[in-house]
Short mmCIF file of C-alpha atoms in Angstrom, two decimals:
data_model
loop_
_atom_site.label_atom_id
_atom_site.label_comp_id
_atom_site.label_asym_id
_atom_site.label_seq_id
_atom_site.Cartn_x
_atom_site.Cartn_y
_atom_site.Cartn_z
CA MET A 1 -62.23 76.45 64.33
CA ASP A 2 -66.19 75.80 64.28
CA VAL A 3 -68.37 74.69 67.22
CA LEU A 4 -70.92 71.91 67.22
CA LEU A 5 -73.79 72.37 69.88
CA THR A 6 -76.22 69.78 70.82
CA TYR A 7 -79.48 70.61 72.67
CA LEU A 8 -82.63 69.28 73.71
CA PRO A 9 -85.49 70.91 71.72
CA LYS A 10 -87.77 73.01 73.71
CA ASN A 11 -90.97 71.19 73.14
CA TYR A 12 -89.31 67.68 72.61
CA ALA A 13 -91.54 64.62 72.81
CA LYS A 14 -88.65 62.21 72.72
CA SER A 15 -85.15 62.51 74.17
CA GLU A 16 -83.59 63.16 70.70
CA LEU A 17 -80.92 65.93 70.43
CA GLY A 18 -80.94 68.73 67.87
CA ALA A 19 -77.64 69.97 66.69
CA VAL A 20 -76.34 73.33 65.36
CA ILE A 21 -72.95 74.15 63.83
CA PHE A 22 -71.53 77.63 64.51
CA TRP A 23 -69.02 78.51 61.74
CA GLY A 24 -65.81 80.07 62.99
CA GLN A 25 -64.31 83.15 61.13
CA ASN A 26 -60.56 83.46 61.69
CA GLN A 27 -60.15 84.17 65.62
CA THR A 28 -64.01 84.76 66.16
CA LEU A 29 -67.23 82.89 66.23
CA ASP A 30 -70.20 84.57 64.62
CA PRO A 31 -73.52 83.65 66.49
CA ASN A 32 -75.40 84.54 63.32
CA ASN A 33 -73.55 82.36 60.95
CA MET A 34 -74.81 78.93 61.87
CA THR A 35 -76.33 75.82 60.40
CA ILE A 36 -79.12 73.92 62.10
CA LEU A 37 -78.90 70.32 61.21
CA ASN A 38 -82.00 68.94 59.62
CA ARG A 39 -81.88 65.59 61.55
CA THR A 40 -81.93 64.81 65.32
CA PHE A 41 -79.72 62.29 67.02
CA GLN A 42 -80.65 59.45 69.51
CA ASP A 43 -77.47 60.25 71.38
CA GLU A 44 -74.62 62.71 71.35
CA PRO A 45 -72.63 62.38 68.02
CA LEU A 46 -69.03 61.43 67.36
CA ILE A 47 -66.72 63.76 65.72
CA MET A 48 -64.56 61.77 63.31
CA ASP A 49 -62.77 61.95 59.86
CA PHE A 50 -64.97 59.16 58.12
CA ASN A 51 -63.66 59.73 54.63
CA GLY A 52 -60.18 60.73 55.31
CA ASP A 53 -60.16 64.27 53.89
CA LEU A 54 -59.16 65.87 57.08
CA ILE A 55 -62.39 67.57 57.46
CA PRO A 56 -64.36 66.57 60.57
CA ASP A 57 -67.52 64.48 60.01
CA ILE A 58 -70.49 63.82 62.36
CA PHE A 59 -71.33 60.13 63.18
CA GLY A 60 -74.54 58.88 64.94
CA ILE A 61 -77.96 57.32 64.83
CA THR A 62 -80.61 59.95 63.51
CA ASN A 63 -84.33 60.12 63.38
CA GLU A 64 -84.15 59.09 59.77
CA SER A 65 -82.63 55.58 60.21
CA ASN A 66 -81.75 52.88 62.88
CA GLN A 67 -78.41 52.42 61.12
CA PRO A 68 -75.52 54.78 61.73
CA GLN A 69 -75.33 57.87 59.53
CA ILE A 70 -72.44 60.26 58.72
CA LEU A 71 -72.68 63.86 57.98
CA LEU A 72 -69.77 64.72 55.85
CA GLY A 73 -68.26 68.01 56.81
CA GLY A 74 -66.93 68.96 53.41
CA ASN A 75 -70.40 69.38 51.83
CA LEU A 76 -72.83 68.72 54.76
CA SER A 77 -74.42 65.66 52.95
CA TRP A 78 -75.93 62.71 54.86
CA HIS A 79 -74.84 59.25 53.99
CA PRO A 80 -75.26 55.62 55.46
CA ALA A 81 -72.14 54.96 57.52
CA LEU A 82 -72.34 51.33 58.34
CA THR A 83 -74.73 48.39 58.11
CA THR A 84 -74.96 46.56 61.41
CA THR A 85 -77.54 44.50 63.42
CA SER A 86 -76.28 45.87 66.68
CA LYS A 87 -77.89 48.67 68.45
CA MET A 88 -75.84 51.65 69.74
CA ARG A 89 -75.50 51.80 73.58
CA ILE A 90 -76.80 54.95 75.19
CA PRO A 91 -74.79 56.64 76.54
CA HIS A 92 -72.19 55.55 73.94
CA SER A 93 -68.31 56.01 74.18
CA HIS A 94 -67.58 55.38 70.63
CA ALA A 95 -64.02 56.29 69.48
CA PHE A 96 -62.04 56.87 66.36
CA ILE A 97 -58.59 55.55 67.12
CA ASP A 98 -56.03 53.18 65.88
CA LEU A 99 -56.52 49.99 67.44
CA THR A 100 -54.87 47.64 65.01
CA GLU A 101 -51.39 49.09 65.10
CA ASP A 102 -51.23 50.37 61.52
CA PHE A 103 -51.24 54.10 62.35
CA THR A 104 -54.71 54.45 60.60
CA ALA A 105 -57.75 55.33 62.91
CA ASP A 106 -60.19 52.57 63.32
CA LEU A 107 -63.85 52.99 64.63
CA PHE A 108 -64.61 51.62 67.97
CA LEU A 109 -68.41 51.25 68.83
CA THR A 110 -70.06 50.56 72.14
CA THR A 111 -73.13 48.46 71.31
CA LEU A 112 -75.82 46.08 72.51
CA ASN A 113 -76.09 42.55 71.05
CA ALA A 114 -79.13 42.26 68.72
CA THR A 115 -80.37 39.08 70.22
CA THR A 116 -79.28 39.11 73.80
CA SER A 117 -78.93 42.95 74.44
CA THR A 118 -75.70 42.22 76.21
CA PHE A 119 -73.20 45.02 76.33
CA GLN A 120 -70.40 44.63 73.87
CA PHE A 121 -67.60 46.56 72.00
CA GLU A 122 -66.91 46.29 68.41
CA ILE A 123 -63.82 47.28 66.49
CA TRP A 124 -64.50 48.25 62.80
CA GLU A 125 -60.96 48.11 61.22
CA ASN A 126 -60.11 50.75 58.72
CA LEU A 127 -58.99 48.63 55.71
CA ASP A 128 -57.76 50.87 52.74
CA GLY A 129 -60.08 53.59 53.94
CA ASN A 130 -63.17 51.31 54.43
CA PHE A 131 -64.52 50.11 57.72
CA SER A 132 -65.34 46.56 58.50
CA VAL A 133 -65.99 44.72 61.76
CA SER A 134 -63.03 42.75 62.89
CA THR A 135 -63.51 42.25 66.69
CA ILE A 136 -66.45 41.93 68.96
CA LEU A 137 -65.77 41.84 72.80
CA GLU A 138 -68.30 41.34 75.56
CA LYS A 139 -68.18 43.33 78.75
CA PRO A 140 -66.54 41.92 81.93
CA GLN A 141 -69.00 39.12 83.17
CA ASN A 142 -69.46 40.49 86.65
CA MET A 143 -69.82 44.23 85.71
CA MET A 144 -73.43 45.25 86.11
CA VAL A 145 -72.99 49.08 85.69
CA VAL A 146 -70.84 49.89 82.59
CA GLY A 147 -69.06 53.25 82.29
CA GLN A 148 -67.40 54.84 79.36
CA SER A 149 -64.52 53.21 77.47
CA ALA A 150 -61.22 55.01 77.45
CA PHE A 151 -57.96 54.50 75.60
CA ALA A 152 -54.48 54.80 76.80
CA ASP A 153 -50.98 53.21 76.34
CA PHE A 154 -51.37 51.92 79.89
CA ASP A 155 -48.11 49.87 80.24
CA GLY A 156 -45.97 52.02 77.93
CA ASP A 157 -45.43 49.36 75.11
CA GLY A 158 -46.43 51.69 72.29
CA HIS A 159 -50.11 50.07 71.79
CA MET A 160 -53.49 51.24 72.90
CA ASP A 161 -55.12 49.57 75.67
CA HIS A 162 -58.85 49.56 76.50
CA LEU A 163 -59.94 50.84 79.96
CA LEU A 164 -63.43 50.26 81.37
CA PRO A 165 -64.69 51.57 84.57
CA GLY A 166 -67.91 50.24 86.21
CA CYS A 167 -69.57 48.69 89.05
CA GLU A 168 -70.30 44.95 90.16
CA ASP A 169 -73.69 45.95 91.69
CA LYS A 170 -76.44 48.29 90.81
CA ASN A 171 -75.74 51.03 93.45
CA CYS A 172 -71.88 51.08 92.97
CA GLN A 173 -71.05 49.88 96.21
CA LYS A 174 -68.34 47.68 94.65
CA SER A 175 -66.57 49.79 91.99
CA THR A 176 -63.87 48.49 89.66
CA ILE A 177 -61.81 49.31 86.50
CA TYR A 178 -60.96 46.65 83.97
CA LEU A 179 -58.35 46.70 81.19
CA VAL A 180 -57.96 44.74 77.99
CA ARG A 181 -54.72 44.83 76.36
CA SER A 182 -54.15 45.67 72.61
CA GLY A 183 -55.04 42.62 70.56
CA MET A 184 -56.24 40.51 73.47
CA LYS A 185 -59.80 39.55 74.64
CA GLN A 186 -59.10 38.97 78.53
CA TRP A 187 -60.41 41.58 80.90
CA VAL A 188 -57.85 42.30 83.70
CA PRO A 189 -58.69 44.39 86.72
CA VAL A 190 -56.41 47.21 87.36
CA LEU A 191 -58.28 48.75 90.36
CA GLN A 192 -60.57 47.16 92.87
CA ASP A 193 -59.68 48.84 96.17
CA PHE A 194 -61.79 51.99 96.72
CA SER A 195 -61.53 52.19 100.48
CA ASN A 196 -59.67 54.70 102.43
CA LYS A 197 -59.38 54.98 106.17
CA GLY A 198 -62.67 52.95 106.70
CA THR A 199 -64.68 54.90 104.12
CA LEU A 200 -65.72 53.19 100.99
CA TRP A 201 -65.95 55.21 97.75
CA GLY A 202 -67.36 54.33 94.52
CA PHE A 203 -68.30 55.66 91.05
CA VAL A 204 -71.43 57.71 90.51
CA PRO A 205 -73.86 55.55 88.36
CA PHE A 206 -75.43 57.34 85.22
CA VAL A 207 -79.05 58.22 85.66
CA ASP A 208 -80.97 58.46 82.29
CA GLU A 209 -84.03 60.60 82.85
CA GLN A 210 -86.59 61.51 80.10
CA GLN A 211 -86.65 65.18 81.39
CA PRO A 212 -83.31 65.54 83.23
CA THR A 213 -83.05 68.27 85.92
CA GLU A 214 -79.37 68.35 85.65
CA ILE A 215 -76.64 67.14 83.24
CA PRO A 216 -76.37 63.29 83.29
CA ILE A 217 -72.77 62.34 83.42
CA PRO A 218 -71.63 58.72 82.78
CA ILE A 219 -68.81 57.02 84.66
CA THR A 220 -65.72 58.53 82.86
CA LEU A 221 -61.93 58.27 83.16
CA HIS A 222 -60.12 61.39 81.96
CA ILE A 223 -56.71 60.28 80.90
CA GLY A 224 -53.39 62.26 81.25
CA ASP A 225 -49.87 61.61 82.49
CA TYR A 226 -49.72 63.77 85.48
CA ASN A 227 -46.27 63.04 86.71
CA MET A 228 -44.73 62.60 83.29
CA ASP A 229 -43.40 59.00 84.00
CA GLY A 230 -44.54 57.70 80.71
CA TYR A 231 -47.56 55.95 82.13
CA PRO A 232 -50.87 57.62 81.76
CA ASP A 233 -52.88 58.56 84.97
CA ALA A 234 -56.55 59.28 85.16
CA LEU A 235 -59.00 61.68 87.01
CA VAL A 236 -62.33 60.26 88.25
CA ILE A 237 -65.30 61.35 90.31
CA LEU A 238 -66.10 59.11 93.28
CA LYS A 239 -68.95 59.23 95.76
CA ASN A 240 -68.81 58.33 99.50
CA THR A 241 -71.17 55.29 99.57
CA SER A 242 -72.22 55.99 103.03
CA GLY A 243 -72.81 59.68 102.50
CA SER A 244 -73.75 62.25 99.91
CA ASN A 245 -70.29 63.87 99.17
CA GLN A 246 -68.68 63.28 95.82
CA GLN A 247 -65.05 64.46 94.86
CA ALA A 248 -62.51 64.24 92.06
CA PHE A 249 -59.59 61.93 92.65
CA LEU A 250 -56.41 61.24 90.75
CA LEU A 251 -55.63 57.61 89.92
CA GLU A 252 -51.90 57.14 89.65
CA ASN A 253 -50.52 54.47 87.24
CA VAL A 254 -48.10 52.35 89.28
CA PRO A 255 -46.48 48.84 88.83
CA CYS A 256 -48.78 45.86 89.61
CA ASN A 257 -48.38 44.52 92.99
CA ASN A 258 -50.84 41.71 93.10
CA ALA A 259 -51.84 38.54 91.16
CA SER A 260 -55.06 39.91 89.68
CA CYS A 261 -53.33 42.66 87.51
CA GLU A 262 -50.34 40.59 86.58
CA GLU A 263 -51.41 40.34 82.87
CA ALA A 264 -51.71 44.28 82.69
CA ARG A 265 -48.18 44.63 84.36
CA ARG A 266 -49.59 48.01 85.76
CA MET A 267 -52.47 49.08 87.91
CA PHE A 268 -54.22 52.25 89.30
CA LYS A 269 -53.84 53.45 92.85
CA VAL A 270 -56.13 56.16 94.11
CA TYR A 271 -54.18 59.23 95.41
CA TRP A 272 -56.30 60.01 98.35
CA GLU A 273 -54.30 62.79 99.87
CA LEU A 274 -54.17 65.52 97.18
CA THR A 275 -55.24 68.32 99.49
CA ASP A 276 -56.39 70.95 97.04
CA LEU A 277 -58.41 68.38 95.17
CA ASN A 278 -60.02 67.12 98.31
CA GLN A 279 -61.25 70.50 99.12
CA ILE A 280 -63.57 70.79 96.17
CA LYS A 281 -66.93 69.44 97.30
CA ASP A 282 -69.69 68.14 94.95
CA ALA A 283 -67.39 67.72 92.06
CA MET A 284 -68.94 66.55 88.82
CA VAL A 285 -66.25 66.48 86.27
CA ALA A 286 -62.40 66.55 86.40
CA THR A 287 -60.01 66.56 83.58
CA PHE A 288 -56.38 67.68 82.64
CA PHE A 289 -55.43 70.73 80.80
CA ASP A 290 -51.98 72.40 80.07
CA ILE A 291 -53.01 75.73 81.54
CA TYR A 292 -49.60 77.42 81.43
CA GLU A 293 -48.56 75.82 77.93
CA ASP A 294 -45.35 74.34 79.73
CA GLY A 295 -46.08 70.69 78.89
CA ILE A 296 -47.19 69.93 82.52
CA LEU A 297 -50.83 68.85 82.83
CA ASP A 298 -52.76 70.80 85.30
CA ILE A 299 -56.32 69.96 86.60
CA VAL A 300 -59.65 71.52 85.96
CA VAL A 301 -62.74 70.62 87.92
CA LEU A 302 -66.42 71.32 87.50
CA SER A 303 -68.52 71.29 90.64
CA LYS A 304 -71.98 72.35 91.78
CA GLY A 305 -72.11 75.80 92.80
CA TYR A 306 -73.68 77.47 95.97
CA THR A 307 -77.12 77.57 94.50
CA LYS A 308 -79.12 74.81 93.03
CA ASN A 309 -78.55 75.47 89.26
CA ASP A 310 -75.13 77.14 89.62
CA PHE A 311 -71.74 75.56 88.68
CA ALA A 312 -68.20 76.37 89.54
CA ILE A 313 -64.90 75.74 87.68
CA HIS A 314 -61.72 75.19 89.62
CA THR A 315 -58.24 75.07 88.32
CA LEU A 316 -55.40 73.40 90.10
CA LYS A 317 -51.76 74.03 89.07
CA ASN A 318 -49.63 70.77 89.00
CA ASN A 319 -46.80 71.43 91.30
CA PHE A 320 -45.33 67.98 90.73
CA GLU A 321 -41.58 68.36 91.14
CA ALA A 322 -39.30 65.74 89.32
CA ASP A 323 -36.72 65.56 86.87
CA ALA A 324 -39.04 64.23 84.21
CA TYR A 325 -39.48 65.01 80.42
CA PHE A 326 -42.11 65.16 77.93
CA VAL A 327 -42.93 65.67 74.29
CA LYS A 328 -46.06 67.70 73.20
CA VAL A 329 -47.58 66.87 69.82
CA ILE A 330 -50.25 68.74 67.86
CA VAL A 331 -51.47 67.48 64.62
CA LEU A 332 -53.26 69.99 62.32
CA SER A 333 -55.28 69.40 59.22
CA GLY A 334 -53.14 71.28 56.65
CA LEU A 335 -56.20 72.72 54.96
CA CYS A 336 -57.12 76.19 53.73
CA SER A 337 -60.60 77.52 53.75
CA ASN A 338 -60.26 77.79 49.90
CA ASP A 339 -57.44 77.48 47.47
CA CYS A 340 -54.11 77.79 49.16
CA PRO A 341 -52.04 80.74 47.92
CA ARG A 342 -48.83 79.76 46.29
CA LYS A 343 -45.88 79.03 48.50
CA ILE A 344 -48.01 79.37 51.66
CA THR A 345 -48.18 76.22 53.75
CA PRO A 346 -51.61 75.94 55.26
CA PHE A 347 -52.10 75.25 58.95
CA GLY A 348 -55.83 74.19 59.46
CA VAL A 349 -57.00 73.10 62.86
CA ASN A 350 -56.56 70.07 65.33
CA GLN A 351 -57.96 66.88 63.90
CA PRO A 352 -59.72 63.76 65.21
CA GLY A 353 -57.93 60.60 64.41
CA PRO A 354 -54.16 61.16 64.18
CA TYR A 355 -52.00 58.53 66.10
CA ILE A 356 -48.74 59.36 67.66
CA MET A 357 -45.99 56.85 68.90
CA TYR A 358 -42.30 57.28 70.03
CA THR A 359 -39.43 55.09 70.81
CA THR A 360 -36.52 56.05 73.02
CA VAL A 361 -34.12 54.58 75.56
CA ASP A 362 -34.95 55.10 79.23
CA ALA A 363 -32.49 56.13 81.97
CA ASN A 364 -31.52 52.52 82.47
CA GLY A 365 -30.77 51.83 78.90
CA TYR A 366 -33.97 49.94 78.10
CA LEU A 367 -36.11 50.52 75.03
CA LYS A 368 -39.19 52.65 75.97
CA ASN A 369 -42.28 53.17 73.75
CA GLY A 370 -45.25 55.45 74.13
CA SER A 371 -48.32 56.24 72.05
CA ALA A 372 -51.58 58.21 72.09
CA GLY A 373 -54.39 59.09 69.78
CA GLN A 374 -55.63 62.66 69.13
CA LEU A 375 -59.17 63.69 69.80
CA SER A 376 -60.65 60.21 69.62
CA GLN A 377 -63.76 60.64 71.53
CA SER A 378 -66.13 63.62 71.63
CA ALA A 379 -69.44 62.76 73.29
CA HIS A 380 -70.54 62.94 77.00
CA LEU A 381 -67.97 65.35 78.20
CA ALA A 382 -65.01 63.35 76.99
CA LEU A 383 -63.15 66.73 77.32
CA GLN A 384 -60.09 65.39 75.45
CA LEU A 385 -57.19 67.73 74.90
CA PRO A 386 -56.60 69.11 71.35
CA TYR A 387 -52.96 67.90 71.67
CA ASN A 388 -51.04 64.96 73.32
CA VAL A 389 -48.61 65.37 76.19
CA LEU A 390 -46.39 62.26 76.31
CA GLY A 391 -44.35 61.78 79.43
CA LEU A 392 -40.77 60.48 78.87
CA GLY A 393 -39.85 59.78 82.50
CA ARG A 394 -36.36 60.76 83.79
CA SER A 395 -34.68 59.96 80.54
CA ALA A 396 -33.03 63.06 78.91
CA ASN A 397 -32.13 61.02 75.85
CA PHE A 398 -33.30 62.23 72.35
CA LEU A 399 -36.43 60.46 71.03
CA ASP A 400 -34.90 57.88 68.61
CA HIS A 401 -38.20 57.89 66.42
CA LEU A 402 -41.38 59.80 66.52
CA TYR A 403 -44.16 58.61 64.27
CA VAL A 404 -47.44 60.31 63.27
CA GLY A 405 -50.20 58.64 61.18
CA ILE A 406 -53.34 60.31 59.87
CA PRO A 407 -56.64 58.82 58.41
CA ARG A 408 -56.76 57.96 54.72
CA PRO A 409 -59.63 58.10 52.23
CA SER A 410 -61.46 55.01 50.79
CA GLY A 411 -59.42 52.91 48.33
CA GLU A 412 -56.03 54.22 49.39
CA LYS A 413 -53.55 51.34 50.28
CA SER A 414 -50.62 53.22 51.41
CA ILE A 415 -50.54 54.25 55.15
CA ARG A 416 -50.24 57.95 55.63
CA LYS A 417 -47.41 58.03 58.20
CA GLN A 418 -44.38 60.15 58.77
CA GLU A 419 -41.20 59.47 60.95
CA TRP A 420 -38.92 61.97 62.56
CA THR A 421 -35.71 61.18 64.49
CA ALA A 422 -33.56 62.68 67.11
CA ILE A 423 -36.30 64.72 68.76
CA ILE A 424 -34.98 66.60 71.88
CA PRO A 425 -37.08 66.13 75.11
CA ASN A 426 -39.40 69.01 76.27
CA SER A 427 -40.16 69.79 72.79
CA GLN A 428 -43.48 70.93 71.26
CA LEU A 429 -44.21 69.55 67.70
CA ILE A 430 -46.81 71.04 65.36
CA VAL A 431 -47.34 68.56 62.69
CA ILE A 432 -48.88 69.94 59.45
CA PRO A 433 -49.60 67.00 56.99
CA TYR A 434 -49.46 69.01 53.78
CA PRO A 435 -49.86 67.62 51.11
CA HIS A 436 -51.96 65.01 52.70
CA ASN A 437 -51.20 62.27 50.03
CA VAL A 438 -47.38 62.67 50.45
CA PRO A 439 -46.84 62.18 54.10
CA ARG A 440 -43.00 62.14 53.72
CA SER A 441 -43.30 65.93 52.80
CA SER A 442 -45.14 66.75 56.08
CA HIS A 443 -43.91 69.87 57.72
CA ARG A 444 -43.03 70.15 61.37
CA CYS A 445 -42.33 73.00 63.70
CA LEU A 446 -40.43 72.51 66.87
CA CYS A 447 -40.54 74.68 70.05
CA PHE A 448 -38.03 74.00 72.76
CA HIS A 449 -38.89 74.64 76.42
CA LEU A 450 -35.94 75.71 78.48
CA GLY A 451 -36.47 76.78 81.99
CA ASN A 452 -39.55 79.08 81.92
CA ASN A 453 -39.02 80.52 78.41
CA TRP A 454 -40.05 79.18 75.08
CA HIS A 455 -37.74 79.41 72.25
CA PHE A 456 -38.92 79.05 68.86
CA THR A 457 -35.91 77.35 67.23
CA LEU A 458 -36.91 75.48 64.06
CA ALA A 459 -39.50 75.43 61.49
CA GLY A 460 -38.53 73.02 58.71
CA LYS A 461 -39.70 70.47 56.26
CA GLU A 462 -38.99 66.64 56.41
CA SER A 463 -38.59 65.16 52.97
CA ARG A 464 -37.15 61.85 52.06
#
């Protein structure tokens, strides 16, 4: 595993970012083995697999061109990525995720209209390994402060939905979260009530300074299924609008109970009384992480420390008690650092761009779907997990089908997708797509979680 580090040069004249790659060596990272990139970025780059070779590439606007560029990870060569008249929004929330329901990752861009400078969102569909713009969507009309786009299967129908937090006034006295369903163009509010016991809370607006004194953090939703009911929840940072305190809060995904969110079928509800979370003052970032490797998502919070420039990291164990199940999926690259030895299946590392979907039957006998993308966003403290934990609710039924799709190279018309059947709940799957161009030969490893013990029970090969 390698590490890409972005930084502000010491004597910078503009707010452009330098970047350096530290190359991993087995289980270690050698600080002397690094490559300083010969271009700077206007904004933090997106890590994606642009050419479908399962080697991560670096996408962004550089000092060499006002058009997006791509640094191919295989040979560290720069190439034009796209031709567009739009200007990239700063801070961006680009994503590399399947939005057209073909199990192949598309490119989602947050941009400014070239003529009106209006905030907009572009989907560049991956057609046979080549990207072309297919959909342009403007921001919600009454949203003045626009946060970072996030993606989740919000209503559990197996398709990705676009979530957008923001504010309807400049000072974020009136915060809101909108959603647009997969394939639609209508923005639907899924959270508008930010008041609790007479206190009004709101998002913390992004401050873009030329010489920042602290880390500028945009309005962000960190997605995860906290209660494993099959509907993804979120963590956010909110500020008391009449004071200075800001805290992390859990947003629970619940059935819609008012007319405004009817089209979305679900809505967020702020979980105000989460005692341990409420005790962390001056929170800056909150995200999910499976600390105990048990398939249950715990919470990690970054807050300001006791002195001006200090930070503190807090971890909160998820003590949610329910008879709920999950499946945890990790998709690797299936690559060797050089030629793979004969009869040795390579593992590789976690990849940006894979898409996972399952179908099953819930406890009431109804069809239930769920989906997620792996490592779809990388900039501005996206802090996405290198795996996906998909909640299954209270159904202990086998997963009827589990599908995994990976990116494909230019010119390849066949979709790289694999299907498995009869997956036991509370399983961890490690998917190794090797060889890449024969997805039906992809390997899998299953680990079953029973009680508090992990039992490695199967490592096999699916071939049809």
